């Protein structure tokens, strides 16, 4: 289980510094979460202006 960033992401970068395990990085078309690192804290979802990160 991990959070996943969907296509609504506008790559604003707000979630990157807030991730406690540095699991978020720039992907091919938008930010992506390394699912093997995500601890499901929800911090990225809290700061995201478009609601792109969601638990899967
Ligand atoms: Fe990082 Fe937490 Fe978002 Fe997972 S849920 S990517 S650990 S901020
Ligand atoms: Fe994308 Fe939301 Fe992260 Fe901004 S805060 S980079 S819109 S997932």
PDB file of C-alpha atoms and ligand atoms in Angstrom:
ATOM      1  CA  UNK A   1       0.000   0.000   0.000  1.00  0.00           C
ATOM      2  CA  UNK A   2       1.111   3.521  -0.786  1.00  0.00           C
ATOM      3  CA  UNK A   3      -0.159   6.869  -1.903  1.00  0.00           C
ATOM      4  CA  UNK A   4      -0.248   7.388  -5.661  1.00  0.00           C
ATOM      5  CA  UNK A   5      -0.188  10.741  -7.499  1.00  0.00           C
ATOM      6  CA  UNK A   6      -2.730  10.907 -10.294  1.00  0.00           C
ATOM      7  CA  UNK A   7      -2.742  12.899 -13.551  1.00  0.00           C
ATOM      8  CA  UNK A   8      -4.247  15.955 -11.850  1.00  0.00           C
ATOM      9  CA  UNK A   9      -0.749  16.753 -10.535  1.00  0.00           C
ATOM     10  CA  UNK A  10       0.563  20.080 -11.852  1.00  0.00           C
ATOM     11  CA  UNK A  11       4.116  19.388 -10.612  1.00  0.00           C
ATOM     12  CA  UNK A  12       4.055  22.369  -8.254  1.00  0.00           C
ATOM     13  CA  UNK A  13       6.499  20.611  -5.936  1.00  0.00           C
ATOM     14  CA  UNK A  14       4.665  21.462  -2.716  1.00  0.00           C
ATOM     15  CA  UNK A  15       4.530  17.843  -1.597  1.00  0.00           C
ATOM     16  CA  UNK A  16       8.191  17.016  -2.198  1.00  0.00           C
ATOM     17  CA  UNK A  17       9.783  18.703   0.818  1.00  0.00           C
ATOM     18  CA  UNK A  18       6.972  17.601   3.110  1.00  0.00           C
ATOM     19  CA  UNK A  19       7.473  13.898   2.583  1.00  0.00           C
ATOM     20  CA  UNK A  20       9.286  12.497   5.649  1.00  0.00           C
ATOM     21  CA  UNK A  21      10.874   9.673   3.690  1.00  0.00           C
ATOM     22  CA  UNK A  22      11.762  11.556   0.472  1.00  0.00           C
ATOM     23  CA  UNK A  23       9.571   9.254  -1.586  1.00  0.00           C
ATOM     24  CA  UNK A  24       8.388  11.896  -4.070  1.00  0.00           C
ATOM     25  CA  UNK A  25      10.328  12.784  -7.199  1.00  0.00           C
ATOM     26  CA  UNK A  26       9.665  14.114 -10.675  1.00  0.00           C
ATOM     27  CA  UNK A  27       8.413  11.466 -13.065  1.00  0.00           C
ATOM     28  CA  UNK A  28       7.890  11.436 -16.800  1.00  0.00           C
ATOM     29  CA  UNK A  29       4.728  13.527 -16.793  1.00  0.00           C
ATOM     30  CA  UNK A  30       4.226  14.560 -13.149  1.00  0.00           C
ATOM     31  CA  UNK A  31       5.518  13.902  -9.645  1.00  0.00           C
ATOM     32  CA  UNK A  32       5.616  10.255  -8.633  1.00  0.00           C
ATOM     33  CA  UNK A  33       5.757   8.394  -5.322  1.00  0.00           C
ATOM     34  CA  UNK A  34       8.138   5.494  -4.778  1.00  0.00           C
ATOM     35  CA  UNK A  35       5.615   3.015  -3.422  1.00  0.00           C
ATOM     36  CA  UNK A  36       8.246   0.942  -1.658  1.00  0.00           C
ATOM     37  CA  UNK A  37       9.236   4.012   0.398  1.00  0.00           C
ATOM     38  CA  UNK A  38       5.853   5.607   1.142  1.00  0.00           C
ATOM     39  CA  UNK A  39       4.688   5.144   4.736  1.00  0.00           C
ATOM     40  CA  UNK A  40       1.180   6.485   4.007  1.00  0.00           C
ATOM     41  CA  UNK A  41       1.456   9.463   6.329  1.00  0.00           C
ATOM     42  CA  UNK A  42      -0.824  11.557   4.129  1.00  0.00           C
ATOM     43  CA  UNK A  43       1.320  14.707   4.271  1.00  0.00           C
ATOM     44  CA  UNK A  44       1.443  14.997   0.485  1.00  0.00           C
ATOM     45  CA  UNK A  45      -2.336  14.842   0.213  1.00  0.00           C
ATOM     46  CA  UNK A  46      -2.672  17.549   2.870  1.00  0.00           C
ATOM     47  CA  UNK A  47      -0.527  20.093   1.012  1.00  0.00           C
ATOM     48  CA  UNK A  48      -1.564  19.302  -2.547  1.00  0.00           C
ATOM     49  CA  UNK A  49      -3.696  22.067  -4.134  1.00  0.00           C
ATOM     50  CA  UNK A  50      -5.383  19.686  -6.571  1.00  0.00           C
ATOM     51  CA  UNK A  51      -5.868  16.530  -4.490  1.00  0.00           C
ATOM     52  CA  UNK A  52      -3.616  14.446  -6.696  1.00  0.00           C
ATOM     53  CA  UNK A  53      -2.098  12.073  -4.079  1.00  0.00           C
ATOM     54  CA  UNK A  54      -4.520   9.394  -2.926  1.00  0.00           C
ATOM     55  CA  UNK A  55      -4.162   6.129  -1.018  1.00  0.00           C
ATOM     56  CA  UNK A  56      -4.285   3.055  -3.236  1.00  0.00           C
TER      57      UNK A  56
HETATM   58 FE1  LIG B   1       5.529  10.705   1.485  1.00  0.00          FE
HETATM   59 FE2  LIG B   1       3.616  10.492   3.299  1.00  0.00          FE
HETATM   60 FE3  LIG B   1       2.963  11.131   0.793  1.00  0.00          FE
HETATM   61 FE4  LIG B   1       3.818   8.679   1.354  1.00  0.00          FE
HETATM   62  S1  LIG B   1       1.897   9.640   2.083  1.00  0.00           S
HETATM   63  S2  LIG B   1       4.503   9.941  -0.350  1.00  0.00           S
HETATM   64  S3  LIG B   1       5.288   9.053   2.985  1.00  0.00           S
HETATM   65  S4  LIG B   1       4.186  12.386   2.212  1.00  0.00           S
HETATM   66 FE1  LIG B   2       1.638  17.423  -7.754  1.00  0.00          FE
HETATM   67 FE2  LIG B   2       0.077  17.977  -5.687  1.00  0.00          FE
HETATM   68 FE3  LIG B   2       2.641  17.335  -5.298  1.00  0.00          FE
HETATM   69 FE4  LIG B   2       1.978  19.690  -6.377  1.00  0.00          FE
HETATM   70  S1  LIG B   2       1.507  19.010  -4.278  1.00  0.00           S
HETATM   71  S2  LIG B   2       3.616  18.293  -7.085  1.00  0.00           S
HETATM   72  S3  LIG B   2       0.175  19.138  -7.618  1.00  0.00           S
HETATM   73  S4  LIG B   2       1.027  16.011  -6.145  1.00  0.00           S
END
